[in-house]
Structure formats: structure tokens, C-alpha cells
Amino acid sequence: MNYWGQEYTVLPPKYLNDIKRAERHHLRFFESVKDVFFLKYWIGDLFDSDRMVYTVKKGLNPHLPEATSLCIDEARHAFEEEFGDCETYKFVPTFTALCNIAHRIASKIIVGEELSRDTAFCKASYSYFQGHGLTGGLLLTLPLGLFRDLLAGPFSYYQRVRQRKVIDIVSAKIAARIDDIEQNKDRTPRIDCIEWTLKMLRDFPIEKTKGGSLPLWRMSHELVHLLGASHTPTGIAVTQMVWKMLAYPEYLDPLRQEADAAIAKFGFSHKIVDFLPLQDSFIRETNRLHPNNELGIQRVVCGSPFTFYDGLTLPVGTRVAFPISSYLRDPAIFPQPDVFDGRRYLNLAQADARNEDGVNKWAASHAHAANPAYVAYLGWEVMCALVASLLSA
């Protein structure tokens, strides 16, 4: 099928295990990401380096407990910024407000607290990320045909202007952080991706400019992309969850009681995330019925042909994906698939429901299955922090 101007081979779920076990460089996720919204027209060769992957794996993931606590702290601040005094009722655009909050929370971990609370940066970066959909939608819907590549440059000019504005702000912040590190040898390292990116330069060096300095623009571009990947799906998912709570008010009290009990026991810390099983199930069930994309788990075959367990072989350059939406409504997998059951995943977990080959067939709606190289774990922590704060407000 045609997806964002590219031909994709849509695979049945039986091949998910092969995707999971494949080498990252054999089935490339990043190559397919560039298709979505036609990002390739303004991000260039951003994905040629694996530094973003290692920033997440070696930097973020080992610090998830501390990062989650910061997310929860920032969530409460972000709510105050977005909603202000809530002693009286006020009308707010739900999707915009929740995306802004998710953006502020993720910004604290990706680019640091100063920028997460910098109104100019938040507006500029949010506008840039919105431009992905606007520019991509324009390029998709206009009947450009064979002229798409030729006209994509002019059409995406304004998006590149917005991009440069955001990257320049982050570049200045990285330069300031480098100065701080050099001048304060005994400083306490910060919990954010700027810190981890700089720390990993020893193990994953980056080619310097002709003048011998670090390519701050390139490093900033990577962090900006991580920010977009971590907050946008979260804002969408939380908005859907709010509608579900309103549509099924019988879940409100149990969800609130669970959040209040976890907060009473551990305070607003990372520990509460492990004690919100109903919230976890509610989020997953919402994502199951309303996934962000019809297709997911996209990959591109690179280097050499890829052979699946049953002998099916795909040549180099083949783009593959899975029909997430239809899969998650398959009655052979989910009983009563069109019925919302906020406890579905809680019950499945209690029953230890797993497929015979060890693949958790119910996990496809969860970000980890579709987005392994991105900051999906952070997105999940941001989501839990945001929802817990919303319920306890």
C-alpha cells in the first residue's frame, strides 16, 4: 500500500517476532521515519548517526528513576502554567493544553529546565513540531506526483525557517553548558540529554567543524528531534484518555483512588509509576482503540535481503509495516475488540497472558513495541506523570 508517498509491504502479526529479533541495522527504523510527514525534506542526514540511540540507551534509560521524578515535578508546574488559577471554571482547548504540558515535561529531560520554562522556546519548538503535520499534509494532499521531490524544497522552506530558530536556541544552551562544565570541575551533573550527549562524546565522538569546534547545530538538531519524538504521541494519547474518562466516568474514582494511594505512599516520585496498574491498563486500552497511526512498526530492509522464519525473503529497499489498528481490533486476539474495557490489560497481566512463542501479542499498542530507538520509555513516564497529576489535582 502507499504510505506517505512510499510503497509499503504490510505484514501479518506472525512476523512480529522476526522484527523484534532482527539486527537494528538490517531492518532500519530510522529510514522509515523519514517517510512520515516527508521529514526527509528538512531533517537531511540526521539519522546517519546512532548518537541519538545511545543518548537514550546510555544516558536516559539508566537515569529513568531520576528523570521520572523530574517529570512528575515538572507536570505540576506545567499545569499551573497552562491553567493558572482554577478556582473557577475556565475553558481551554484540551488537545493544545495537554500537548503543551507534555512538551514542557519532556523538554525538562531533553534540553534542560531553563528551556522547559522558557516561553519563547516552548512556543517556537511547539510551532515547529506542528509544522511537521501541516507541511507533510500539504505535500501529501497536493497532486504533485513526480514533481513532489522538485517542489518539496519550496513547500518546506518555512518549516526549515522554524527549525533553524529552535535549533539555534538549543545550540546556545549547549554552548553555555560546555562552558559551565569547563569552569566548574566539581559541578553536579544535570539530569538531561544535553549532559548525556556531551558525556558520550568520549565514546561516540562527532566530527568537528573545520575550525576545530564541536558541531553544535548538529548536536542540537538531534536533541530537538528527540524532543518531538517524546512529547507529541504523549499529548495525543493523554487527550484520548481524558475523553475516555469522561465517556466512562465509572473509572474516575478507582483511577483517582489508585493515584492518591500511590502518592500518599511515595510522594510525587518515580516510585508511583510502578503502583498504578489500573492507570497503566486504562492507557493501554485507550491506545488500543485509538492508536496514533493506522500502520506501525515500520522498517526498511538495508544491507542484504531479509528472510523471515518461514522463508519469506524481502529484497533490500523493501519497506514493511504492520496494520496496528486492525490488528488491535482482531477478535481472535482481543475478545469483544470494539468494547472499551479499562481493566483489560490489568486482567491480562494477572493471567500472565502470553503467546506460546514468547511474543506478547497484546503489546503492539504500547510505544515500546513500535518505537524502540526513540524515547518511548520517557514518553511513557511523561504520560504517567501527566495523568497522575491530572487525577490528583
Short mmCIF file of C-alpha atoms in Angstrom, two decimals:
data_model
loop_
_atom_site.label_atom_id
_atom_site.label_comp_id
_atom_site.label_asym_id
_atom_site.label_seq_id
_atom_site.Cartn_x
_atom_site.Cartn_y
_atom_site.Cartn_z
CA MET A 1 0.00 0.00 0.00
CA ASN A 2 1.05 3.62 -0.46
CA TYR A 3 2.00 5.33 2.79
CA TRP A 4 3.38 8.87 2.78
CA GLY A 5 4.28 8.57 -0.88
CA GLN A 6 6.15 5.25 -0.47
CA GLU A 7 5.15 1.68 -1.24
CA TYR A 8 4.95 -0.44 1.92
CA THR A 9 4.55 -4.19 2.26
CA VAL A 10 2.01 -4.75 5.04
CA LEU A 11 2.80 -7.88 7.05
CA PRO A 12 0.60 -10.07 9.29
CA PRO A 13 1.32 -10.25 13.04
CA LYS A 14 3.01 -13.65 12.76
CA TYR A 15 6.18 -11.86 11.63
CA LEU A 16 6.43 -9.60 14.68
CA ASN A 17 8.87 -11.93 16.40
CA ASP A 18 11.27 -11.73 13.46
CA ILE A 19 11.12 -7.94 13.58
CA LYS A 20 11.91 -8.00 17.28
CA ARG A 21 14.95 -10.25 16.82
CA ALA A 22 16.38 -8.55 13.72
CA GLU A 23 19.58 -6.53 13.88
CA ARG A 24 18.84 -2.83 14.08
CA HIS A 25 20.99 -2.07 11.04
CA HIS A 26 19.34 -4.80 8.99
CA LEU A 27 15.78 -3.61 9.48
CA ARG A 28 16.16 0.13 9.85
CA PHE A 29 13.50 2.03 11.76
CA PHE A 30 15.00 5.45 11.14
CA GLU A 31 14.92 5.03 7.36
CA SER A 32 11.15 4.62 7.55
CA VAL A 33 10.71 7.53 9.97
CA LYS A 34 11.89 9.91 7.28
CA ASP A 35 8.87 8.93 5.16
CA VAL A 36 6.34 10.11 7.74
CA PHE A 37 5.33 13.75 7.16
CA PHE A 38 8.06 13.74 4.46
CA LEU A 39 10.57 14.64 7.19
CA LYS A 40 13.40 13.79 4.81
CA TYR A 41 12.93 17.14 3.11
CA TRP A 42 14.05 19.13 6.15
CA ILE A 43 15.95 16.81 8.50
CA GLY A 44 18.52 15.73 5.92
CA ASP A 45 21.03 13.11 7.08
CA LEU A 46 20.11 13.40 10.77
CA PHE A 47 19.67 9.64 11.12
CA ASP A 48 23.04 8.69 9.65
CA SER A 49 24.47 8.75 13.17
CA ASP A 50 23.44 6.42 16.01
CA ARG A 51 24.21 9.04 18.63
CA MET A 52 20.53 9.67 19.38
CA VAL A 53 20.05 5.98 20.07
CA TYR A 54 22.94 5.89 22.52
CA THR A 55 21.87 9.13 24.17
CA VAL A 56 18.69 7.28 25.07
CA LYS A 57 20.22 3.87 25.86
CA LYS A 58 23.35 5.00 27.71
CA GLY A 59 22.10 8.31 29.05
CA LEU A 60 18.36 8.39 29.60
CA ASN A 61 17.48 4.79 30.37
CA PRO A 62 19.94 4.35 33.29
CA HIS A 63 18.57 7.59 34.78
CA LEU A 64 14.87 6.87 34.29
CA PRO A 65 14.05 6.92 38.04
CA GLU A 66 15.53 10.40 38.46
CA ALA A 67 14.07 11.54 35.14
CA THR A 68 10.61 10.32 36.12
CA SER A 69 10.73 12.25 39.39
CA LEU A 70 11.67 15.37 37.43
CA CYS A 71 8.80 14.69 35.01
CA ILE A 72 6.31 14.49 37.86
CA ASP A 73 7.66 17.69 39.39
CA GLU A 74 7.51 19.49 36.05
CA ALA A 75 3.98 18.21 35.39
CA ARG A 76 2.63 20.12 38.37
CA HIS A 77 4.46 23.27 37.29
CA ALA A 78 3.23 22.85 33.71
CA PHE A 79 -0.38 22.51 34.86
CA GLU A 80 -0.08 25.79 36.74
CA GLU A 81 1.43 27.49 33.69
CA GLU A 82 -1.25 26.22 31.31
CA PHE A 83 -4.34 26.50 33.51
CA GLY A 84 -3.37 29.16 36.03
CA ASP A 85 -5.86 29.79 38.82
CA CYS A 86 -8.51 27.06 38.60
CA GLU A 87 -10.68 28.21 41.49
CA THR A 88 -13.35 28.94 38.91
CA TYR A 89 -14.22 27.07 35.73
CA LYS A 90 -12.41 28.05 32.58
CA PHE A 91 -12.48 26.84 29.00
CA VAL A 92 -9.26 25.59 27.43
CA PRO A 93 -8.57 23.77 24.14
CA THR A 94 -7.94 20.31 25.59
CA PHE A 95 -5.63 18.89 22.94
CA THR A 96 -3.49 22.03 22.73
CA ALA A 97 -3.22 22.37 26.52
CA LEU A 98 -2.27 18.73 27.11
CA CYS A 99 0.25 18.73 24.26
CA ASN A 100 1.80 21.90 25.69
CA ILE A 101 2.07 20.26 29.11
CA ALA A 102 3.62 17.10 27.64
CA HIS A 103 6.01 19.32 25.69
CA ARG A 104 7.11 21.18 28.82
CA ILE A 105 7.63 17.94 30.76
CA ALA A 106 9.69 16.30 28.00
CA SER A 107 11.69 19.50 27.44
CA LYS A 108 12.98 19.37 31.00
CA ILE A 109 14.61 15.98 30.38
CA ILE A 110 15.72 16.57 26.78
CA VAL A 111 17.00 20.17 26.78
CA GLY A 112 17.02 21.14 30.46
CA GLU A 113 14.88 23.03 32.95
CA GLU A 114 15.77 26.51 31.69
CA LEU A 115 14.36 25.86 28.23
CA SER A 116 11.40 23.88 29.54
CA ARG A 117 10.28 27.06 31.32
CA ASP A 118 11.32 29.45 28.55
CA THR A 119 8.09 30.65 26.94
CA ALA A 120 9.81 31.75 23.73
CA PHE A 121 11.44 28.35 23.26
CA CYS A 122 8.25 26.44 24.08
CA LYS A 123 6.26 28.43 21.53
CA ALA A 124 8.93 28.20 18.84
CA SER A 125 9.53 24.47 19.26
CA TYR A 126 5.84 23.61 19.51
CA SER A 127 5.19 25.60 16.34
CA TYR A 128 7.99 23.71 14.60
CA PHE A 129 6.59 20.32 15.61
CA GLN A 130 3.11 21.35 14.49
CA GLY A 131 4.69 22.26 11.18
CA HIS A 132 5.58 18.60 10.61
CA GLY A 133 1.93 17.73 10.17
CA LEU A 134 1.00 20.90 8.30
CA THR A 135 3.87 20.72 5.82
CA GLY A 136 3.66 16.95 5.46
CA GLY A 137 -0.09 17.11 4.95
CA LEU A 138 0.33 19.74 2.25
CA LEU A 139 2.91 17.67 0.39
CA LEU A 140 0.71 14.58 0.71
CA THR A 141 -2.61 16.03 -0.41
CA LEU A 142 -1.48 18.19 -3.31
CA PRO A 143 -1.41 16.21 -6.59
CA LEU A 144 2.33 16.73 -7.11
CA GLY A 145 3.08 13.26 -8.47
CA LEU A 146 6.54 13.04 -10.00
CA PHE A 147 7.14 16.70 -9.15
CA ARG A 148 6.96 16.14 -5.37
CA ASP A 149 10.74 15.96 -4.92
CA LEU A 150 11.22 19.04 -7.08
CA LEU A 151 8.63 21.15 -5.28
CA ALA A 152 9.25 19.85 -1.76
CA GLY A 153 12.07 22.34 -1.23
CA PRO A 154 9.94 25.47 -1.77
CA PHE A 155 6.98 23.97 0.11
CA SER A 156 9.09 23.11 3.16
CA TYR A 157 11.01 26.41 3.26
CA TYR A 158 9.00 27.88 6.14
CA GLN A 159 9.39 24.64 8.09
CA ARG A 160 13.17 24.91 7.76
CA VAL A 161 13.00 28.53 8.99
CA ARG A 162 11.12 27.39 12.10
CA GLN A 163 13.57 24.53 12.51
CA ARG A 164 16.60 26.82 12.46
CA LYS A 165 15.08 29.13 15.07
CA VAL A 166 14.59 26.25 17.51
CA ILE A 167 17.97 24.65 16.85
CA ASP A 168 19.76 27.97 17.33
CA ILE A 169 18.19 28.33 20.79
CA VAL A 170 19.31 24.83 21.80
CA SER A 171 22.78 25.41 20.33
CA ALA A 172 23.26 28.42 22.58
CA LYS A 173 22.20 26.34 25.58
CA ILE A 174 24.69 23.57 24.70
CA ALA A 175 27.49 26.14 24.34
CA ALA A 176 26.62 27.54 27.77
CA ARG A 177 26.62 24.03 29.26
CA ILE A 178 30.07 23.32 27.79
CA ASP A 179 31.40 26.50 29.41
CA ASP A 180 29.82 25.51 32.72
CA ILE A 181 31.43 22.06 32.60
CA GLU A 182 34.86 23.50 31.80
CA GLN A 183 34.71 26.16 34.52
CA ASN A 184 33.19 24.02 37.28
CA LYS A 185 35.01 20.72 37.52
CA ASP A 186 33.22 19.73 40.74
CA ARG A 187 29.72 20.51 39.49
CA THR A 188 26.88 18.02 39.90
CA PRO A 189 25.89 16.56 36.51
CA ARG A 190 22.42 17.50 35.39
CA ILE A 191 19.71 15.01 34.51
CA ASP A 192 19.05 15.87 30.88
CA CYS A 193 20.03 14.81 27.37
CA ILE A 194 22.37 17.77 26.87
CA GLU A 195 24.51 16.40 29.70
CA TRP A 196 24.44 12.83 28.40
CA THR A 197 25.19 13.84 24.82
CA LEU A 198 28.29 15.76 25.91
CA LYS A 199 29.39 12.97 28.22
CA MET A 200 29.18 10.39 25.46
CA LEU A 201 31.42 12.32 23.09
CA ARG A 202 34.31 10.36 24.58
CA ASP A 203 32.81 7.05 23.46
CA PHE A 204 30.88 8.29 20.41
CA PRO A 205 32.93 11.17 19.01
CA ILE A 206 31.46 13.56 16.49
CA GLU A 207 33.35 15.07 13.59
CA LYS A 208 34.33 18.63 14.45
CA THR A 209 33.96 21.63 12.20
CA LYS A 210 36.81 22.94 10.05
CA GLY A 211 37.60 25.39 12.84
CA GLY A 212 38.05 22.53 15.31
CA SER A 213 34.93 23.21 17.37
CA LEU A 214 32.02 20.92 18.12
CA PRO A 215 29.17 20.99 15.55
CA LEU A 216 26.64 22.45 17.96
CA TRP A 217 23.99 22.78 15.26
CA ARG A 218 24.11 19.07 14.52
CA MET A 219 24.02 18.10 18.19
CA SER A 220 21.13 20.48 18.80
CA HIS A 221 19.21 19.09 15.83
CA GLU A 222 19.42 15.61 17.35
CA LEU A 223 18.10 16.82 20.71
CA VAL A 224 15.27 18.75 19.07
CA HIS A 225 14.24 15.63 17.19
CA LEU A 226 14.28 13.59 20.41
CA LEU A 227 12.03 16.22 21.98
CA GLY A 228 9.49 15.93 19.19
CA ALA A 229 9.52 12.14 19.38
CA SER A 230 8.97 12.12 23.14
CA HIS A 231 6.12 14.58 23.60
CA THR A 232 3.84 14.56 20.55
CA PRO A 233 2.49 10.98 20.84
CA THR A 234 2.10 11.53 24.58
CA GLY A 235 -0.08 14.61 24.14
CA ILE A 236 -2.30 12.78 21.67
CA ALA A 237 -2.65 9.71 23.90
CA VAL A 238 -3.45 11.69 27.05
CA THR A 239 -6.10 13.69 25.19
CA GLN A 240 -7.75 10.45 24.11
CA MET A 241 -7.55 9.21 27.68
CA VAL A 242 -9.29 12.30 29.02
CA TRP A 243 -12.18 11.73 26.60
CA LYS A 244 -12.38 8.11 27.72
CA MET A 245 -12.54 9.10 31.38
CA LEU A 246 -15.39 11.47 30.56
CA ALA A 247 -17.15 8.84 28.46
CA TYR A 248 -16.72 6.18 31.16
CA PRO A 249 -16.97 8.10 34.47
CA GLU A 250 -17.18 4.84 36.44
CA TYR A 251 -13.39 4.62 36.12
CA LEU A 252 -12.72 8.07 37.57
CA ASP A 253 -12.97 7.19 41.26
CA PRO A 254 -10.88 3.98 41.04
CA LEU A 255 -8.22 5.78 38.99
CA ARG A 256 -8.13 8.70 41.40
CA GLN A 257 -8.02 6.45 44.45
CA GLU A 258 -5.13 4.48 42.95
CA ALA A 259 -3.19 7.67 42.17
CA ASP A 260 -3.88 9.16 45.61
CA ALA A 261 -2.77 5.95 47.35
CA ALA A 262 0.48 5.80 45.37
CA ILE A 263 1.21 9.48 46.01
CA ALA A 264 0.40 9.13 49.73
CA LYS A 265 2.86 6.24 49.99
CA PHE A 266 5.74 7.55 47.86
CA GLY A 267 5.03 11.23 47.29
CA PHE A 268 5.42 12.66 43.81
CA SER A 269 8.39 10.45 42.92
CA HIS A 270 9.29 7.90 40.25
CA LYS A 271 8.14 5.08 42.52
CA ILE A 272 4.45 5.81 41.94
CA VAL A 273 4.69 4.69 38.29
CA ASP A 274 5.05 1.05 39.39
CA PHE A 275 1.97 1.28 41.59
CA LEU A 276 -0.56 2.47 39.01
CA PRO A 277 -1.67 -0.81 37.37
CA LEU A 278 -5.21 0.36 36.61
CA GLN A 279 -3.92 3.59 35.06
CA ASP A 280 -1.44 1.57 33.01
CA SER A 281 -4.24 -0.69 31.76
CA PHE A 282 -6.54 2.26 31.06
CA ILE A 283 -3.84 3.98 28.97
CA ARG A 284 -3.09 0.81 27.01
CA GLU A 285 -6.75 0.13 26.31
CA THR A 286 -7.22 3.69 25.11
CA ASN A 287 -4.20 3.30 22.84
CA ARG A 288 -5.58 0.01 21.57
CA LEU A 289 -8.82 1.57 20.40
CA HIS A 290 -7.21 4.82 19.28
CA PRO A 291 -3.64 4.17 18.10
CA ASN A 292 -1.78 7.20 16.79
CA ASN A 293 -1.19 5.51 13.43
CA GLU A 294 -3.04 3.02 11.25
CA LEU A 295 0.30 1.45 10.33
CA GLY A 296 3.13 0.90 12.77
CA ILE A 297 6.43 -0.83 13.44
CA GLN A 298 7.76 0.39 10.10
CA ARG A 299 11.14 -0.85 8.91
CA VAL A 300 13.28 -0.67 5.77
CA VAL A 301 15.40 -3.65 4.68
CA CYS A 302 19.03 -2.48 4.44
CA GLY A 303 22.37 -4.07 3.59
CA SER A 304 21.17 -7.50 2.46
CA PRO A 305 17.85 -9.30 1.84
CA PHE A 306 15.92 -10.22 4.98
CA THR A 307 14.47 -13.72 5.45
CA PHE A 308 11.64 -14.44 7.87
CA TYR A 309 11.24 -17.67 9.82
CA ASP A 310 9.03 -19.26 7.15
CA GLY A 311 11.35 -18.49 4.26
CA LEU A 312 9.72 -15.28 3.05
CA THR A 313 12.58 -13.11 1.76
CA LEU A 314 12.39 -9.38 1.13
CA PRO A 315 14.95 -7.59 -1.05
CA VAL A 316 17.00 -4.59 0.06
CA GLY A 317 14.97 -1.39 0.00
CA THR A 318 11.65 -3.04 0.86
CA ARG A 319 9.55 -1.05 3.30
CA VAL A 320 7.46 -3.10 5.72
CA ALA A 321 4.85 -2.21 8.33
CA PHE A 322 2.09 -3.81 10.39
CA PRO A 323 -1.64 -2.89 10.39
CA ILE A 324 -1.74 -1.76 14.00
CA SER A 325 -5.33 -0.52 14.04
CA SER A 326 -6.91 -3.62 12.50
CA TYR A 327 -4.63 -5.93 14.48
CA LEU A 328 -5.71 -4.37 17.78
CA ARG A 329 -9.36 -4.94 16.87
CA ASP A 330 -8.91 -8.56 15.81
CA PRO A 331 -11.48 -10.68 17.72
CA ALA A 332 -9.12 -13.66 17.52
CA ILE A 333 -6.72 -11.73 19.75
CA PHE A 334 -8.99 -9.46 21.78
CA PRO A 335 -12.43 -10.69 22.91
CA GLN A 336 -15.08 -8.06 22.19
CA PRO A 337 -12.49 -5.85 20.48
CA ASP A 338 -14.83 -2.89 19.93
CA VAL A 339 -15.78 -2.68 23.61
CA PHE A 340 -13.74 -0.39 25.84
CA ASP A 341 -12.52 -2.28 28.91
CA GLY A 342 -10.23 -0.17 31.07
CA ARG A 343 -9.21 -3.24 33.06
CA ARG A 344 -8.41 -5.40 30.03
CA TYR A 345 -4.63 -5.23 30.30
CA LEU A 346 -4.75 -5.47 34.08
CA ASN A 347 -6.64 -8.75 33.76
CA LEU A 348 -4.30 -9.99 31.04
CA ALA A 349 -1.28 -9.24 33.19
CA GLN A 350 -2.80 -11.03 36.16
CA ALA A 351 -3.45 -14.06 33.95
CA ASP A 352 0.12 -13.86 32.62
CA ALA A 353 -1.35 -13.99 29.12
CA ARG A 354 1.45 -14.61 26.62
CA ASN A 355 1.73 -16.20 23.24
CA GLU A 356 3.42 -19.60 23.00
CA ASP A 357 6.48 -18.20 21.21
CA GLY A 358 7.07 -15.64 23.95
CA VAL A 359 5.80 -12.64 22.00
CA ASN A 360 3.37 -10.56 23.97
CA LYS A 361 0.74 -10.15 21.27
CA TRP A 362 -1.17 -7.56 23.31
CA ALA A 363 1.77 -5.15 23.47
CA ALA A 364 1.57 -3.75 19.94
CA SER A 365 -0.37 -0.69 21.08
CA HIS A 366 2.36 0.19 23.55
CA ALA A 367 5.00 2.62 22.34
CA HIS A 368 7.90 0.31 23.18
CA ALA A 369 6.91 -2.20 20.53
CA ALA A 370 6.70 0.33 17.73
CA ASN A 371 9.38 2.81 18.62
CA PRO A 372 12.38 1.06 20.21
CA ALA A 373 15.10 3.52 19.26
CA TYR A 374 13.25 6.64 20.32
CA VAL A 375 12.48 7.97 23.74
CA ALA A 376 9.42 5.78 24.10
CA TYR A 377 10.26 4.97 27.71
CA LEU A 378 10.41 8.66 28.54
CA GLY A 379 7.12 9.18 26.70
CA TRP A 380 5.51 6.55 28.92
CA GLU A 381 6.90 8.17 32.07
CA VAL A 382 5.70 11.59 30.89
CA MET A 383 2.26 10.14 30.24
CA CYS A 384 2.03 8.52 33.68
CA ALA A 385 3.25 11.71 35.36
CA LEU A 386 0.77 13.83 33.45
CA VAL A 387 -2.22 11.58 34.13
CA ALA A 388 -1.37 11.07 37.81
CA SER A 389 -1.06 14.83 38.26
CA LEU A 390 -4.34 15.37 36.45
CA LEU A 391 -6.16 12.84 38.64
CA SER A 392 -4.73 14.20 41.89
CA ALA A 393 -5.35 17.85 41.02
#
